[in-house]
Tab-separated table of C-alpha atoms in Angstrom:
chain	number	residue	atom	x	y	z
A	1	SER	CA	-32.115	25.823	-39.338
A	2	SER	CA	-35.305	27.714	-39.585
A	3	MET	CA	-38.714	27.654	-41.330
A	4	PHE	CA	-41.078	30.580	-41.762
A	5	VAL	CA	-44.688	29.703	-42.663
A	6	PHE	CA	-46.882	32.602	-44.088
A	7	PRO	CA	-50.299	32.138	-45.503
A	8	HIS	CA	-49.014	32.373	-49.008
A	9	LYS	CA	-45.398	31.240	-48.944
A	10	ILE	CA	-42.922	29.061	-47.048
A	11	ILE	CA	-39.235	29.780	-46.363
A	12	LEU	CA	-36.929	26.871	-45.375
A	13	LYS	CA	-33.358	27.532	-44.486
A	14	THR	CA	-31.266	24.664	-43.410
A	15	CYS	CA	-27.673	24.155	-42.221
A	16	GLY	CA	-25.057	21.415	-42.247
A	17	THR	CA	-25.808	18.266	-44.321
A	18	THR	CA	-29.439	18.583	-44.246
A	19	THR	CA	-31.221	17.429	-47.367
A	20	LEU	CA	-33.560	20.304	-47.821
A	21	LEU	CA	-34.605	19.593	-51.481
A	22	LEU	CA	-35.810	16.090	-50.525
A	23	GLY	CA	-38.505	17.714	-48.508
A	24	LEU	CA	-39.909	19.774	-51.584
A	25	ASP	CA	-42.290	17.091	-52.848
A	26	LEU	CA	-43.984	16.610	-49.489
A	27	MET	CA	-44.061	20.483	-49.001
A	28	LEU	CA	-46.003	20.810	-52.335
A	29	ARG	CA	-48.276	17.992	-51.362
A	30	ILE	CA	-49.053	19.496	-47.972
A	31	ALA	CA	-49.800	22.841	-49.649
A	32	ALA	CA	-52.395	21.145	-51.983
A	33	ALA	CA	-53.852	18.553	-49.620
A	34	GLU	CA	-53.944	20.429	-46.310
A	35	ALA	CA	-53.995	24.087	-47.345
A	36	GLY	CA	-56.049	23.740	-50.446
A	37	PHE	CA	-53.739	25.364	-52.976
A	38	PRO	CA	-54.455	24.573	-56.592
A	39	TYR	CA	-52.666	21.649	-58.304
A	40	HIS	CA	-52.230	20.848	-61.939
A	41	ASN	CA	-49.956	17.838	-62.050
A	42	VAL	CA	-52.464	15.041	-61.316
A	43	ALA	CA	-56.171	14.507	-61.873
A	44	SER	CA	-57.266	14.054	-58.297
A	45	LEU	CA	-56.301	15.287	-54.776
A	46	ASP	CA	-56.273	11.637	-53.796
A	47	ASP	CA	-53.297	10.968	-55.992
A	48	PRO	CA	-50.282	10.663	-53.568
A	49	LYS	CA	-48.188	12.694	-56.055
A	50	VAL	CA	-50.432	15.624	-55.941
A	51	ALA	CA	-48.379	18.835	-55.697
A	52	ALA	CA	-49.621	22.422	-55.371
A	53	THR	CA	-48.589	24.589	-58.200
A	54	PRO	CA	-46.153	27.177	-56.921
A	55	LEU	CA	-46.257	30.752	-58.135
A	56	ARG	CA	-42.596	31.063	-57.895
A	57	VAL	CA	-39.665	29.129	-56.445
A	58	PHE	CA	-36.303	30.447	-55.230
A	59	TYR	CA	-33.444	28.270	-54.104
A	60	SER	CA	-30.082	29.716	-53.270
A	61	ARG	CA	-26.971	29.042	-51.259
A	62	LYS	CA	-23.361	30.103	-50.885
A	63	ASN	CA	-20.646	27.823	-52.137
A	64	PHE	CA	-20.084	24.902	-49.678
A	65	LEU	CA	-17.039	24.674	-47.571
A	66	PHE	CA	-17.174	20.855	-47.781
A	67	PRO	CA	-19.119	19.931	-50.686
A	68	GLN	CA	-17.978	16.296	-50.613
A	69	ARG	CA	-19.738	15.723	-47.311
A	70	GLN	CA	-23.139	16.847	-48.538
A	71	ARG	CA	-25.854	14.234	-49.232
A	72	GLY	CA	-28.589	13.450	-51.655
A	73	PRO	CA	-28.980	16.169	-54.382
A	74	HIS	CA	-26.697	18.581	-52.565
A	75	LYS	CA	-23.430	17.122	-53.593
A	76	SER	CA	-23.037	19.706	-56.320
A	77	TRP	CA	-24.888	22.705	-57.810
A	78	ARG	CA	-25.252	20.698	-60.989
A	79	ASP	CA	-27.069	17.963	-59.060
A	80	GLU	CA	-29.211	20.487	-57.282
A	81	VAL	CA	-30.218	22.142	-60.596
A	82	THR	CA	-30.861	18.739	-62.251
A	83	PHE	CA	-33.189	17.918	-59.305
A	84	LEU	CA	-35.103	21.214	-59.419
A	85	ASP	CA	-35.248	21.046	-63.258
A	86	SER	CA	-36.776	17.595	-62.954
A	87	MET	CA	-39.587	19.087	-60.767
A	88	PHE	CA	-40.292	22.481	-62.307
A	89	GLU	CA	-40.778	24.027	-65.641
A	90	ASN	CA	-39.097	27.383	-66.572
A	91	GLY	CA	-36.340	27.329	-63.914
A	92	SER	CA	-33.096	29.365	-64.364
A	93	ALA	CA	-29.932	28.778	-62.594
A	94	TYR	CA	-27.245	31.375	-61.871
A	95	MET	CA	-23.724	31.573	-60.199
A	96	VAL	CA	-22.999	35.029	-58.808
A	97	GLY	CA	-19.567	36.106	-57.757
A	98	LYS	CA	-15.977	34.834	-58.077
A	99	MET	CA	-15.813	31.341	-59.302
A	100	ASN	CA	-12.306	30.975	-57.613
A	101	GLY	CA	-13.546	32.565	-54.430
A	102	ASP	CA	-16.806	33.066	-52.474
A	103	HIS	CA	-19.679	32.827	-54.822
A	104	TRP	CA	-23.436	32.331	-54.516
A	105	TYR	CA	-25.964	30.246	-56.438
A	106	LEU	CA	-29.507	30.978	-57.310
A	107	TYR	CA	-32.241	28.984	-58.907
A	108	ILE	CA	-35.447	30.786	-59.731
A	109	THR	CA	-38.576	29.985	-61.695
A	110	SER	CA	-40.187	32.365	-63.877
A	111	PRO	CA	-43.687	33.675	-63.206
A	112	THR	CA	-44.145	34.160	-66.959
A	113	SER	CA	-45.014	30.455	-67.169
A	114	SER	CA	-48.429	31.769	-66.197
A	115	LEU	CA	-48.786	32.473	-69.848
A	116	THR	CA	-48.392	28.703	-70.562
A	117	PRO	CA	-51.578	26.732	-70.202
A	118	PRO	CA	-51.308	23.965	-67.644
A	119	ARG	CA	-50.529	20.556	-68.809
A	120	THR	CA	-53.325	18.061	-69.069
A	121	PRO	CA	-53.198	16.358	-65.696
A	122	THR	CA	-51.696	12.928	-65.983
A	123	SER	CA	-51.440	10.173	-63.471
A	124	SER	CA	-47.873	9.753	-62.218
A	125	ARG	CA	-48.672	6.367	-60.713
A	126	GLY	CA	-45.876	3.980	-61.763
A	127	VAL	CA	-43.830	6.700	-63.325
A	128	SER	CA	-40.215	7.151	-62.011
A	129	PRO	CA	-39.479	10.522	-60.464
A	130	SER	CA	-37.177	11.408	-63.260
A	131	ARG	CA	-39.817	10.753	-65.829
A	132	ARG	CA	-42.960	12.144	-64.342
A	133	SER	CA	-44.350	15.390	-65.654
A	134	LYS	CA	-42.810	18.515	-64.346
A	135	ILE	CA	-44.772	20.829	-61.997
A	136	PRO	CA	-45.688	24.046	-63.737
A	137	THR	CA	-45.150	27.192	-61.961
A	138	GLY	CA	-46.696	30.626	-62.047
A	139	ILE	CA	-50.262	29.459	-62.803
A	140	VAL	CA	-52.169	31.687	-60.441
A	141	ALA	CA	-55.305	32.698	-62.217
A	142	PRO	CA	-57.408	34.586	-61.572
A	143	PHE	CA	-55.116	37.197	-60.113
A	144	GLY	CA	-52.180	37.069	-62.555
A	145	GLY	CA	-48.675	35.712	-62.266
A	146	VAL	CA	-46.634	38.597	-60.884
A	147	ILE	CA	-45.818	38.766	-57.299
A	148	GLU	CA	-47.577	41.920	-56.196
A	149	ASN	CA	-46.332	42.173	-52.709
A	150	ASN	CA	-44.496	45.489	-53.322
A	151	GLU	CA	-42.967	45.401	-49.775
A	152	ASP	CA	-41.023	42.293	-50.652
A	153	GLU	CA	-37.287	42.944	-49.834
A	154	THR	CA	-34.969	40.410	-48.520
A	155	LEU	CA	-31.521	41.050	-47.168
A	156	GLU	CA	-28.934	38.209	-46.546
A	157	ILE	CA	-25.582	38.613	-45.153
A	158	LEU	CA	-23.208	35.528	-45.269
A	159	MET	CA	-20.134	35.981	-43.256
A	160	THR	CA	-17.074	33.582	-43.174
A	161	ASP	CA	-13.731	33.601	-41.269
A	162	LEU	CA	-15.348	35.035	-38.155
A	163	ASP	CA	-13.211	36.785	-35.581
A	164	PRO	CA	-12.180	34.121	-33.083
A	165	GLU	CA	-12.854	36.201	-30.067
A	166	ASN	CA	-16.296	37.167	-31.116
A	167	ALA	CA	-16.889	33.575	-32.161
A	168	LYS	CA	-16.247	32.410	-28.641
A	169	LYS	CA	-19.653	33.725	-27.540
A	170	PHE	CA	-21.295	30.961	-29.581
A	171	TYR	CA	-19.892	28.057	-27.496
A	172	LEU	CA	-22.003	26.535	-24.877
A	173	ASP	CA	-19.345	26.793	-22.173
A	174	GLU	CA	-18.859	30.554	-22.817
A	175	ALA	CA	-22.578	31.079	-22.988
A	176	ALA	CA	-23.081	29.304	-19.701
A	177	ALA	CA	-20.459	31.451	-18.143
A	178	ILE	CA	-22.089	34.573	-19.341
A	179	ALA	CA	-25.448	33.313	-18.068
A	180	LYS	CA	-24.051	32.589	-14.559
A	181	GLU	CA	-22.353	36.195	-14.482
A	182	LYS	CA	-25.576	37.776	-15.428
A	183	LEU	CA	-27.643	35.739	-12.977
A	184	PHE	CA	-25.402	36.569	-10.103
A	185	ALA	CA	-25.285	40.230	-11.046
A	186	LYS	CA	-29.043	40.365	-11.130
A	187	SER	CA	-29.271	38.476	-7.828
A	188	GLU	CA	-26.874	41.015	-6.285
A	189	ALA	CA	-28.924	43.911	-7.710
A	190	ASN	CA	-32.217	42.597	-6.356
A	191	GLY	CA	-31.074	40.906	-3.145
A	192	ASP	CA	-31.072	36.985	-3.297
A	193	ALA	CA	-34.380	36.855	-1.257
A	194	SER	CA	-36.291	38.787	-3.861
A	195	PHE	CA	-34.726	37.043	-6.907
A	196	ASP	CA	-36.958	34.260	-7.722
A	197	VAL	CA	-34.394	32.148	-9.494
A	198	PHE	CA	-32.859	31.593	-5.995
A	199	SER	CA	-35.749	32.167	-3.640
A	200	SER	CA	-37.930	29.466	-5.537
A	201	SER	CA	-35.474	26.697	-4.736
A	202	GLY	CA	-33.468	28.083	-1.732
A	203	ASP	CA	-30.769	25.746	-2.810
A	204	CYS	CA	-27.199	26.388	-1.473
A	205	ASP	CA	-23.917	24.666	-1.974
A	206	ALA	CA	-21.570	23.710	0.811
A	207	ASP	CA	-20.238	27.162	1.112
A	208	GLY	CA	-23.659	28.647	1.435
A	209	GLN	CA	-23.667	30.149	-2.046
A	210	ALA	CA	-26.888	30.077	-3.963
A	211	VAL	CA	-26.963	27.280	-6.617
A	212	LEU	CA	-28.320	28.221	-9.939
A	213	PRO	CA	-31.020	26.028	-11.363
A	214	GLU	CA	-29.192	24.011	-13.907
A	215	ALA	CA	-31.671	24.732	-16.689
A	216	LEU	CA	-30.841	28.269	-16.737
A	217	THR	CA	-27.239	27.634	-17.504
A	218	THR	CA	-27.537	24.627	-19.794
A	219	GLU	CA	-30.832	24.657	-21.605
A	220	GLY	CA	-30.430	25.741	-25.179
A	221	HIS	CA	-33.329	28.308	-25.361
A	222	ALA	CA	-32.287	29.914	-22.077
A	223	LEU	CA	-28.734	30.290	-23.098
A	224	GLY	CA	-29.717	31.264	-26.532
A	225	THR	CA	-31.566	34.321	-24.989
A	226	VAL	CA	-28.471	35.092	-23.127
A	227	VAL	CA	-26.236	34.902	-26.126
A	228	SER	CA	-28.681	37.071	-28.155
A	229	GLU	CA	-28.336	39.842	-25.701
A	230	ALA	CA	-24.587	39.451	-25.024
A	231	CYS	CA	-23.555	39.457	-28.697
A	232	GLY	CA	-25.807	42.410	-29.688
A	233	LEU	CA	-28.230	40.514	-31.838
A	234	SER	CA	-31.149	41.707	-29.663
A	235	ALA	CA	-30.245	45.264	-30.510
A	236	VAL	CA	-30.612	44.949	-34.274
A	237	TYR	CA	-34.395	45.113	-33.947
A	238	PRO	CA	-34.826	46.303	-30.356
A	239	THR	CA	-38.124	46.061	-28.525
A	240	SER	CA	-37.765	49.942	-27.840
A	241	THR	CA	-38.420	50.501	-31.428
A	242	TYR	CA	-40.253	47.301	-32.289
A	243	PRO	CA	-42.425	46.622	-29.110
A	244	ASP	CA	-44.034	43.470	-30.394
A	245	ALA	CA	-40.772	41.920	-31.713
A	246	ARG	CA	-40.045	38.475	-30.379
A	247	VAL	CA	-36.777	36.534	-30.580
A	248	ASP	CA	-36.394	32.735	-30.191
A	249	ALA	CA	-32.714	31.765	-29.930
A	250	TYR	CA	-31.015	28.396	-29.244
A	251	GLN	CA	-27.475	27.789	-28.174
A	252	PHE	CA	-26.405	24.282	-29.439
A	253	SER	CA	-23.984	21.902	-27.664
A	254	PRO	CA	-21.046	22.039	-27.865
A	255	CYS	CA	-21.331	25.102	-30.116
A	256	GLY	CA	-23.489	26.783	-32.671
A	257	PHE	CA	-26.311	29.168	-32.419
A	258	SER	CA	-29.624	29.836	-34.139
A	259	ALA	CA	-32.153	32.519	-33.656
A	260	ASN	CA	-35.535	33.547	-35.306
A	261	GLY	CA	-37.087	36.936	-34.780
A	262	VAL	CA	-40.594	37.963	-35.602
A	263	VAL	CA	-41.318	41.684	-36.024
A	264	PRO	CA	-45.211	41.948	-36.333
A	265	ALA	CA	-45.512	45.553	-36.898
A	266	VAL	CA	-43.066	47.895	-38.735
A	267	ALA	CA	-43.893	51.547	-38.652
A	268	GLY	CA	-42.908	53.518	-41.648
A	269	ALA	CA	-41.515	57.091	-41.739
A	270	ASP	CA	-45.129	58.324	-42.727
A	271	GLY	CA	-46.555	56.578	-39.645
A	272	ALA	CA	-48.200	53.850	-41.593
A	273	VAL	CA	-47.727	50.425	-40.046
A	274	SER	CA	-46.912	47.331	-42.152
A	275	LYS	CA	-47.996	43.963	-40.791
A	276	ALA	CA	-46.844	41.809	-43.667
A	277	GLY	CA	-45.195	39.317	-41.547
A	278	HIS	CA	-41.543	40.318	-40.994
A	279	TYR	CA	-38.875	38.160	-39.750
A	280	PHE	CA	-35.135	37.846	-39.242
A	281	THR	CA	-33.018	34.703	-38.759
A	282	VAL	CA	-29.385	34.205	-37.654
A	283	HIS	CA	-27.338	31.012	-37.774
A	284	VAL	CA	-23.816	30.730	-36.567
A	285	THR	CA	-21.121	27.933	-36.802
A	286	PRO	CA	-18.212	29.260	-34.774
A	287	GLU	CA	-15.545	26.564	-35.250
A	288	PRO	CA	-12.451	28.143	-36.658
A	289	GLN	CA	-12.002	25.630	-39.491
A	290	CYS	CA	-15.438	26.426	-40.859
A	291	SER	CA	-16.593	29.633	-39.058
A	292	PHE	CA	-19.635	31.090	-40.693
A	293	ALA	CA	-22.604	33.246	-39.803
A	294	SER	CA	-25.655	34.196	-41.711
A	295	PHE	CA	-28.236	36.959	-41.120
A	296	GLU	CA	-31.458	37.250	-43.152
A	297	THR	CA	-34.333	39.608	-42.891
A	298	ASN	CA	-37.352	40.862	-44.749
A	299	VAL	CA	-37.961	43.855	-42.505
A	300	PRO	CA	-38.067	46.610	-45.037
A	301	ALA	CA	-35.246	49.006	-44.696
A	302	ARG	CA	-36.587	51.751	-46.777
A	303	GLN	CA	-39.955	51.864	-45.228
A	304	ASN	CA	-38.791	52.991	-41.813
A	305	GLY	CA	-36.032	55.137	-43.307
A	306	ARG	CA	-33.338	52.969	-41.850
A	307	GLN	CA	-30.646	52.282	-44.267
A	308	THR	CA	-29.668	48.774	-45.182
A	309	ALA	CA	-26.032	49.770	-44.580
A	310	GLU	CA	-26.736	50.434	-40.966
A	311	VAL	CA	-28.187	46.955	-40.426
A	312	ILE	CA	-25.268	45.435	-42.257
A	313	GLU	CA	-22.697	47.396	-40.122
A	314	GLN	CA	-24.492	46.439	-36.933
A	315	VAL	CA	-24.564	42.697	-37.841
A	316	VAL	CA	-20.975	42.638	-39.165
A	317	ASN	CA	-19.767	44.144	-35.880
A	318	ILE	CA	-21.325	41.244	-34.048
A	319	PHE	CA	-19.033	38.710	-36.033
A	320	ARG	CA	-16.284	40.675	-37.488
A	321	PRO	CA	-15.817	38.295	-40.433
A	322	GLY	CA	-12.782	38.273	-42.573
A	323	ARG	CA	-15.091	38.429	-45.675
A	324	PHE	CA	-18.791	38.519	-46.269
A	325	SER	CA	-21.316	38.804	-49.161
A	326	VAL	CA	-24.581	40.775	-49.119
A	327	THR	CA	-27.457	39.863	-51.331
A	328	LEU	CA	-30.405	42.131	-51.544
A	329	PHE	CA	-33.501	40.963	-53.365
A	330	GLU	CA	-36.154	43.642	-54.026
A	331	ALA	CA	-39.531	43.424	-55.780
A	332	LYS	CA	-39.748	45.941	-58.497
A	333	GLY	CA	-41.965	48.878	-57.678
A	334	ALA	CA	-41.179	48.238	-54.043
A	335	LEU	CA	-40.503	51.932	-53.196
A	336	ALA	CA	-43.359	53.832	-51.673
A	337	THR	CA	-43.721	57.259	-52.988
A	338	THR	CA	-45.875	60.219	-51.786
A	339	PRO	CA	-48.671	61.496	-54.052
A	340	GLY	CA	-47.388	63.526	-56.996
A	341	GLU	CA	-43.854	62.173	-56.639
A	342	ASP	CA	-42.464	60.233	-59.553
A	343	ALA	CA	-41.687	56.689	-58.587
A	344	ASP	CA	-38.775	56.373	-60.982
A	345	ASP	CA	-37.115	59.667	-59.756
A	346	THR	CA	-37.551	58.368	-56.103
A	347	ARG	CA	-36.105	55.110	-56.973
A	348	ARG	CA	-33.171	56.785	-58.698
A	349	ASN	CA	-32.461	59.184	-55.896
A	350	TRP	CA	-32.859	56.667	-53.120
A	351	GLY	CA	-30.952	54.033	-55.054
A	352	ALA	CA	-27.946	56.401	-55.592
A	353	ALA	CA	-27.763	57.285	-51.941
A	354	ALA	CA	-28.199	53.735	-50.841
A	355	LYS	CA	-25.473	52.577	-53.287
A	356	GLN	CA	-23.015	55.211	-51.967
A	357	ARG	CA	-23.743	54.145	-48.414
A	358	MET	CA	-23.299	50.485	-49.158
A	359	GLU	CA	-19.982	51.120	-50.756
A	360	ARG	CA	-18.572	52.058	-47.349
A	361	ILE	CA	-19.049	49.417	-44.705
A	362	ASN	CA	-16.726	50.536	-41.868
A	363	GLY	CA	-13.541	48.468	-41.862
A	364	TYR	CA	-14.274	46.585	-45.067
A	365	ARG	CA	-13.362	46.957	-48.649
A	366	ARG	CA	-16.112	46.349	-51.276
A	367	VAL	CA	-14.534	43.978	-53.784
A	368	ASP	CA	-17.536	42.995	-56.047
A	369	ARG	CA	-20.885	44.440	-56.945
A	370	ILE	CA	-23.032	42.585	-59.333
A	371	VAL	CA	-26.568	43.472	-60.285
A	372	HIS	CA	-29.198	41.052	-61.795
A	373	ASP	CA	-32.353	42.582	-63.244
A	374	PHE	CA	-34.915	39.789	-63.164
A	375	GLU	CA	-38.392	40.006	-64.543
A	376	ASP	CA	-39.991	41.254	-61.303
A	377	TYR	CA	-37.030	41.502	-58.908
A	378	ASP	CA	-33.673	43.313	-58.685
A	379	LEU	CA	-30.980	41.386	-57.118
A	380	VAL	CA	-27.742	43.148	-55.979
A	381	PHE	CA	-24.805	41.005	-54.809
A	382	ARG	CA	-21.926	42.614	-52.997
A	383	TYR	CA	-18.836	41.085	-51.611
A	384	TYR	CA	-16.518	42.635	-49.020
A	385	GLU	CA	-13.124	41.843	-47.432
A	386	ARG	CA	-11.758	43.132	-44.202
A	387	GLU	CA	-9.269	46.055	-44.765
B	1	THR	CA	-52.285	28.801	-18.325
B	2	PHE	CA	-50.785	31.491	-20.430
B	3	SER	CA	-53.302	32.901	-23.009
B	4	PRO	CA	-51.662	35.333	-25.340
B	5	SER	CA	-53.871	38.156	-26.588
B	6	GLU	CA	-54.661	38.282	-30.226
B	7	GLY	CA	-51.780	39.540	-32.358
B	8	THR	CA	-49.044	38.957	-29.667
B	9	PRO	CA	-46.401	36.521	-30.817
B	10	TYR	CA	-46.029	33.499	-28.522
B	11	LEU	CA	-43.456	30.738	-28.188
B	12	THR	CA	-43.896	27.067	-27.914
B	13	ILE	CA	-40.826	24.944	-27.042
B	14	ASN	CA	-40.548	21.262	-27.987
B	15	HIS	CA	-38.734	20.129	-24.983
B	16	ASP	CA	-38.547	16.457	-26.185
B	17	VAL	CA	-36.232	17.458	-28.895
B	18	ALA	CA	-34.480	20.479	-27.266
B	19	ALA	CA	-33.380	18.628	-24.111
B	20	ASP	CA	-30.697	16.296	-25.438
B	21	LEU	CA	-29.591	17.843	-28.750
B	22	ASP	CA	-25.916	17.327	-29.512
B	23	SER	CA	-24.436	19.191	-32.534
B	24	THR	CA	-20.972	17.775	-32.145
B	25	ASN	CA	-20.798	16.707	-35.791
B	26	ALA	CA	-22.146	19.864	-37.328
B	27	PHE	CA	-19.346	21.220	-39.534
B	28	GLU	CA	-20.763	22.993	-42.567
B	29	GLY	CA	-21.610	26.673	-42.243
B	30	PRO	CA	-23.336	27.773	-45.327
B	31	GLU	CA	-27.089	26.996	-45.532
B	32	LYS	CA	-29.508	26.041	-48.210
B	33	LEU	CA	-32.349	28.422	-48.731
B	34	LEU	CA	-35.660	27.606	-50.286
B	35	GLU	CA	-38.530	30.003	-50.799
B	36	VAL	CA	-41.786	28.826	-52.344
B	37	TRP	CA	-44.565	31.189	-53.127
B	38	PHE	CA	-48.095	29.912	-53.718
B	39	ALA	CA	-49.792	33.282	-54.073
B	40	PRO	CA	-48.704	36.874	-54.613
B	41	SER	CA	-49.630	37.901	-51.060
B	42	ALA	CA	-51.390	36.775	-48.017
B	43	LYS	CA	-54.349	38.858	-49.120
B	44	ALA	CA	-54.613	37.160	-52.476
B	45	LEU	CA	-55.067	33.487	-51.784
B	46	PRO	CA	-56.805	31.501	-54.500
B	47	ALA	CA	-60.381	30.486	-54.116
B	48	GLY	CA	-60.642	27.220	-52.299
B	49	VAL	CA	-57.620	27.649	-50.082
B	50	LYS	CA	-58.308	27.395	-46.391
B	51	GLU	CA	-58.503	30.597	-44.393
B	52	GLY	CA	-54.961	31.344	-43.167
B	53	GLY	CA	-53.533	29.410	-46.059
B	54	LEU	CA	-50.279	27.518	-45.162
B	55	LYS	CA	-50.494	28.881	-41.606
B	56	ALA	CA	-53.707	26.816	-41.242
B	57	VAL	CA	-51.757	23.669	-41.681
B	58	ASN	CA	-51.325	21.671	-38.381
B	59	PRO	CA	-47.691	22.085	-37.325
B	60	ASP	CA	-47.484	18.344	-36.872
B	61	SER	CA	-48.078	17.993	-40.684
B	62	TRP	CA	-44.627	19.465	-41.412
B	63	THR	CA	-42.832	16.876	-39.301
B	64	PRO	CA	-42.613	14.193	-41.951
B	65	MET	CA	-41.373	16.755	-44.443
B	66	LEU	CA	-38.819	17.973	-42.050
B	67	ASP	CA	-37.780	14.336	-41.292
B	68	LEU	CA	-36.806	14.021	-45.002
B	69	VAL	CA	-34.794	17.204	-44.588
B	70	HIS	CA	-33.160	15.869	-41.324
B	71	CYS	CA	-34.553	18.667	-39.133
B	72	LYS	CA	-36.606	18.593	-36.031
B	73	VAL	CA	-38.679	21.351	-34.531
B	74	LEU	CA	-37.161	22.908	-31.411
B	75	SER	CA	-39.681	25.764	-31.016
B	76	ILE	CA	-42.186	27.906	-32.791
B	77	ILE	CA	-43.052	31.542	-32.555
B	78	ASN	CA	-46.707	32.014	-33.631
B	79	SER	CA	-47.786	35.378	-34.806
B	80	GLU	CA	-50.607	36.771	-36.829
B	81	ASN	CA	-48.936	36.823	-40.269
B	82	VAL	CA	-45.988	34.434	-39.906
B	83	ASP	CA	-45.039	31.386	-37.845
B	84	ALA	CA	-41.275	30.982	-37.227
B	85	TYR	CA	-39.987	27.464	-36.574
B	86	LEU	CA	-36.517	27.056	-35.001
B	87	LEU	CA	-35.079	23.726	-36.160
B	88	SER	CA	-32.322	21.480	-35.148
B	89	GLU	CA	-29.081	20.856	-37.128
């Protein structure tokens, strides 16, 4: 699981049977009480029910493999929507994709509620959660209700039925073996005496072989780094291109893998550098009965001229899934243009080229392409199966 | 003591949680994803919001919220514009 905290927004992505939505109340309270964001649901900041007024809320997930094992409001999409509707005004719920196959759910609140005056604050003390007043969204005066971050672009790849050979890399035993191999190779290249992993301890086993410090072959972060490099994840946003990029990875025991990457600066084709806070995150469940991997990033593909399709191919090659879906969320007006160039023409030309490229992911057949035109975002959902 | 220069991402590991984590019972792949915006951009925070906005919140303050979610913090990458928390489960 991962959480990304920006000055103006928070992203929480959680795996397994976590109860993500149960944390929402407290998240909104922290935003009001500790960060100072405006609230409209109670009269005073001292009220324990105080909740910051979000500009916009997105909640999404793929269909669960084992919905009956989920807890709290996550037992069904209907329950999740009921929970969110009980909290927010102007929410809309969607199901995208095949009902009788892999599909994806989205709940989104509308920023047009900024046109609605806030409700008169009422005390929620003694009021049951289901009856308390809903939290308005989108009230962001004085700067309006539309998300203006025209760089906002989020790509998510959800992969199932991973290739068993590729999935092996995400087991602790396999990761430890790779780590040992790499350390011994490194020690040979450097000479044992100069390799600090060995020279710092000087430990040897009965045969006089150097003994690796245990932490380097068992500790989750150390192994996570090894797995990131071995599987090719570190090469998706390499430090040769993104020198300030930092990856934090963890190999779980007995299996499973998570990684967060931060890419502080992204240079555009025109030389301009974006420092909007770019990230990527990867989560892997390798067990064959429920194999799954996800990749998500907000590193803008268009800005540096690198096509989204290239990133997708690179990621898909790491896992070789039997099927996968791609969702691409883009803020409208996100495409930068040069002076004198018509934004709509640029969008059409770029969009047509990108669409063509996205139709041909090597080794896969694109089955579905579904476009949603939201108020200030475009969403394109694509679903692929192995040929 | 390591003192990262300004703007350089740096990593903090929560060894207490990371040391003995066992994920034997993890079984469900697909994740739940929540994104909550409080302002249109980092440069357009409303008046009265602390400098740095949500990034100014003490990382420990998120712990009770993450307890409700059933996640624990394994490590954090701090950077100028985003803090990335790697979580258990």
